[in-house]
Short mmCIF file of C-alpha atoms in Angstrom, two decimals:
data_model
loop_
_atom_site.label_atom_id
_atom_site.label_comp_id
_atom_site.label_asym_id
_atom_site.label_seq_id
_atom_site.Cartn_x
_atom_site.Cartn_y
_atom_site.Cartn_z
CA UNK A 1 -45.31 139.56 -193.25
CA UNK A 2 -46.56 136.90 -195.65
CA UNK A 3 -42.96 136.01 -196.52
CA UNK A 4 -42.07 135.61 -192.80
CA UNK A 5 -45.03 133.33 -192.12
CA UNK A 6 -44.18 131.15 -195.16
CA UNK A 7 -40.57 130.99 -193.98
CA UNK A 8 -41.71 129.93 -190.47
CA UNK A 9 -43.94 127.19 -191.91
CA UNK A 10 -41.03 125.88 -194.02
CA UNK A 11 -38.73 125.87 -190.99
CA UNK A 12 -41.32 123.99 -188.89
CA UNK A 13 -41.77 121.38 -191.62
CA UNK A 14 -38.03 120.79 -191.90
CA UNK A 15 -37.68 120.52 -188.11
CA UNK A 16 -40.54 118.02 -187.93
CA UNK A 17 -39.01 115.96 -190.78
CA UNK A 18 -35.64 115.90 -189.02
CA UNK A 19 -37.28 114.92 -185.73
CA UNK A 20 -39.24 112.12 -187.42
CA UNK A 21 -36.05 110.81 -189.06
CA UNK A 22 -34.25 110.86 -185.71
CA UNK A 23 -37.07 108.89 -184.05
CA UNK A 24 -37.05 106.30 -186.85
CA UNK A 25 -33.27 105.94 -186.64
CA UNK A 26 -33.36 105.52 -182.86
CA UNK A 27 -36.12 102.93 -183.04
CA UNK A 28 -34.30 100.93 -185.72
CA UNK A 29 -31.08 100.92 -183.68
CA UNK A 30 -32.86 99.77 -180.53
CA UNK A 31 -34.86 97.15 -182.44
CA UNK A 32 -31.66 95.72 -183.93
CA UNK A 33 -30.05 95.30 -180.53
CA UNK A 34 -33.08 93.65 -178.89
CA UNK A 35 -32.19 90.15 -180.08
CA UNK A 36 -31.77 88.15 -176.87
CA UNK A 37 -29.41 85.74 -178.65
CA UNK A 38 -27.07 88.48 -179.85
CA UNK A 39 -23.51 87.81 -178.64
CA UNK A 40 -24.74 84.89 -176.51
CA UNK A 41 -21.69 82.66 -177.10
CA UNK A 42 -19.24 85.52 -176.48
CA UNK A 43 -21.07 86.47 -173.28
CA UNK A 44 -20.92 82.87 -172.02
CA UNK A 45 -17.18 82.61 -172.72
CA UNK A 46 -16.48 85.98 -171.06
CA UNK A 47 -18.62 85.10 -168.04
CA UNK A 48 -16.81 81.76 -167.70
CA UNK A 49 -13.48 83.63 -167.75
CA UNK A 50 -14.72 86.13 -165.16
CA UNK A 51 -15.95 83.30 -162.92
CA UNK A 52 -12.58 81.54 -163.19
CA UNK A 53 -10.50 84.56 -162.15
CA UNK A 54 -10.03 85.24 -158.42
CA UNK A 55 -11.57 88.55 -157.34
CA UNK A 56 -8.13 90.05 -156.62
CA UNK A 57 -6.91 89.39 -160.19
CA UNK A 58 -9.95 90.76 -162.01
CA UNK A 59 -8.20 94.10 -162.54
CA UNK A 60 -4.84 92.54 -163.50
CA UNK A 61 -4.57 92.58 -167.32
CA UNK A 62 -1.87 89.85 -167.62
CA UNK A 63 -3.95 87.60 -165.35
CA UNK A 64 -7.02 88.23 -167.51
CA UNK A 65 -5.07 87.39 -170.67
CA UNK A 66 -3.80 84.20 -169.03
CA UNK A 67 -7.34 83.28 -167.94
CA UNK A 68 -8.62 83.84 -171.49
CA UNK A 69 -5.90 81.52 -172.77
CA UNK A 70 -6.69 78.91 -170.12
CA UNK A 71 -10.42 79.06 -170.85
CA UNK A 72 -9.84 78.66 -174.56
CA UNK A 73 -7.45 75.74 -174.03
CA UNK A 74 -10.14 73.61 -172.36
CA UNK A 75 -11.14 70.44 -174.19
CA UNK A 76 -14.75 70.72 -173.03
CA UNK A 77 -15.60 73.80 -175.12
CA UNK A 78 -18.28 73.48 -177.80
CA UNK A 79 -17.43 74.26 -181.42
CA UNK A 80 -19.05 77.68 -181.14
CA UNK A 81 -17.09 78.55 -177.99
CA UNK A 82 -13.88 77.49 -179.76
CA UNK A 83 -14.83 79.76 -182.64
CA UNK A 84 -15.17 82.72 -180.24
CA UNK A 85 -11.77 81.85 -178.78
CA UNK A 86 -10.34 81.83 -182.30
CA UNK A 87 -11.66 85.36 -182.84
CA UNK A 88 -10.59 86.65 -179.40
CA UNK A 89 -7.08 85.15 -179.26
CA UNK A 90 -5.43 87.81 -181.50
CA UNK A 91 -7.10 90.66 -179.58
CA UNK A 92 -6.62 89.39 -176.00
CA UNK A 93 -4.92 92.60 -174.94
CA UNK A 94 -7.78 94.72 -176.33
CA UNK A 95 -10.27 92.50 -174.48
CA UNK A 96 -8.32 92.58 -171.20
CA UNK A 97 -8.51 96.37 -170.79
CA UNK A 98 -12.33 96.82 -170.61
CA UNK A 99 -12.52 93.47 -168.79
CA UNK A 100 -10.16 94.83 -166.10
CA UNK A 101 -12.39 97.87 -165.65
CA UNK A 102 -15.29 95.61 -164.70
CA UNK A 103 -17.33 96.17 -167.86
CA UNK A 104 -20.39 93.88 -168.02
CA UNK A 105 -19.97 90.96 -170.42
CA UNK A 106 -22.74 92.09 -172.77
CA UNK A 107 -21.15 95.51 -173.28
CA UNK A 108 -17.70 93.92 -173.51
CA UNK A 109 -18.82 91.61 -176.31
CA UNK A 110 -20.54 94.42 -178.19
CA UNK A 111 -17.36 96.51 -177.92
CA UNK A 112 -15.07 93.79 -179.25
CA UNK A 113 -17.66 93.06 -181.93
CA UNK A 114 -16.69 96.43 -183.43
CA UNK A 115 -13.20 95.07 -184.21
CA UNK A 116 -14.55 91.75 -185.57
CA UNK A 117 -18.20 91.83 -186.60
CA UNK A 118 -18.43 88.03 -186.63
CA UNK A 119 -18.14 87.75 -182.83
CA UNK A 120 -21.78 88.53 -182.11
CA UNK A 121 -22.89 86.48 -185.11
CA UNK A 122 -21.89 83.24 -183.38
CA UNK A 123 -24.98 81.79 -181.70
CA UNK A 124 -25.83 78.55 -179.99
CA UNK A 125 -28.05 76.25 -182.05
CA UNK A 126 -31.77 76.39 -181.39
CA UNK A 127 -32.76 73.33 -179.37
CA UNK A 128 -35.34 71.36 -181.32
CA UNK A 129 -35.37 67.95 -179.69
CA UNK A 130 -38.64 67.19 -177.92
CA UNK A 131 -40.34 70.03 -179.79
CA UNK A 132 -43.76 69.21 -181.12
CA UNK A 133 -45.31 70.72 -184.23
CA UNK A 134 -47.29 73.19 -182.11
CA UNK A 135 -44.00 74.43 -180.60
CA UNK A 136 -42.40 74.80 -184.02
CA UNK A 137 -45.32 76.91 -185.21
CA UNK A 138 -44.41 79.45 -182.52
CA UNK A 139 -40.98 79.99 -184.07
CA UNK A 140 -40.39 82.64 -186.71
CA UNK A 141 -39.46 81.64 -190.25
CA UNK A 142 -36.03 83.20 -189.67
CA UNK A 143 -35.47 80.84 -186.72
CA UNK A 144 -36.66 77.85 -188.74
CA UNK A 145 -34.23 78.80 -191.53
CA UNK A 146 -31.46 79.08 -188.91
CA UNK A 147 -32.21 75.58 -187.65
CA UNK A 148 -31.97 74.24 -191.21
CA UNK A 149 -28.70 76.09 -191.84
CA UNK A 150 -27.26 74.61 -188.61
CA UNK A 151 -28.17 71.18 -189.97
CA UNK A 152 -26.61 71.91 -193.35
CA UNK A 153 -29.93 71.63 -195.16
CA UNK A 154 -31.34 74.01 -197.73
CA UNK A 155 -35.09 74.20 -198.18
CA UNK A 156 -35.37 74.75 -201.93
CA UNK A 157 -38.78 75.93 -202.98
CA UNK A 158 -39.96 76.56 -199.42
CA UNK A 159 -42.15 79.62 -199.28
CA UNK A 160 -44.74 79.05 -196.59
CA UNK A 161 -43.96 78.63 -192.90
CA UNK A 162 -45.61 75.19 -192.93
CA UNK A 163 -43.06 74.03 -195.52
CA UNK A 164 -40.16 75.12 -193.29
CA UNK A 165 -41.76 73.37 -190.29
CA UNK A 166 -42.12 70.15 -192.32
CA UNK A 167 -38.46 70.36 -193.41
CA UNK A 168 -37.30 70.90 -189.80
CA UNK A 169 -39.30 67.84 -188.73
CA UNK A 170 -37.99 65.76 -191.66
CA UNK A 171 -34.36 66.61 -190.81
CA UNK A 172 -34.67 65.95 -187.07
CA UNK A 173 -32.14 63.10 -187.41
CA UNK A 174 -29.47 65.68 -188.36
CA UNK A 175 -29.92 67.63 -185.11
CA UNK A 176 -27.71 67.31 -182.08
CA UNK A 177 -24.30 67.84 -183.59
CA UNK A 178 -22.56 71.05 -182.56
CA UNK A 179 -19.63 70.59 -184.91
CA UNK A 180 -19.02 72.67 -188.01
#
């Protein structure tokens, strides 16, 4: 009887540990995918392609592939959109299938991100013009670092958030270019 009760307690502890691990794993997965900027450039390109295709051709895979090619051939694309086109061009056929099934652009981009993990890493630059110091203080350090990386500047010795804000303000003249 004592052995059975000890065995039951051990089983309950292991079940609770497994349940806690599952909850932590689920929360970390959902937290990682909550970034509103994740896959933003891919989603814009895919939505532009979808908007350019006539309704009747949205299930036609060759028409979708042609529309992807036409979208990527435009001269008006930003450097980041061209980069997405560079990644998507070799896998047009793989993109056309879920596209033809009417998959939403966010899910489509996350699916093709599995074949090339850099697709969702391409993000539009954070707009900093007309931002005052009080607006910059609302940004996270990670976002401030991202702004500096986009400008090609490294903040050596920066530790405090105020130092990153000062560097962003001092390099304002480097902002505005979307070229790599």
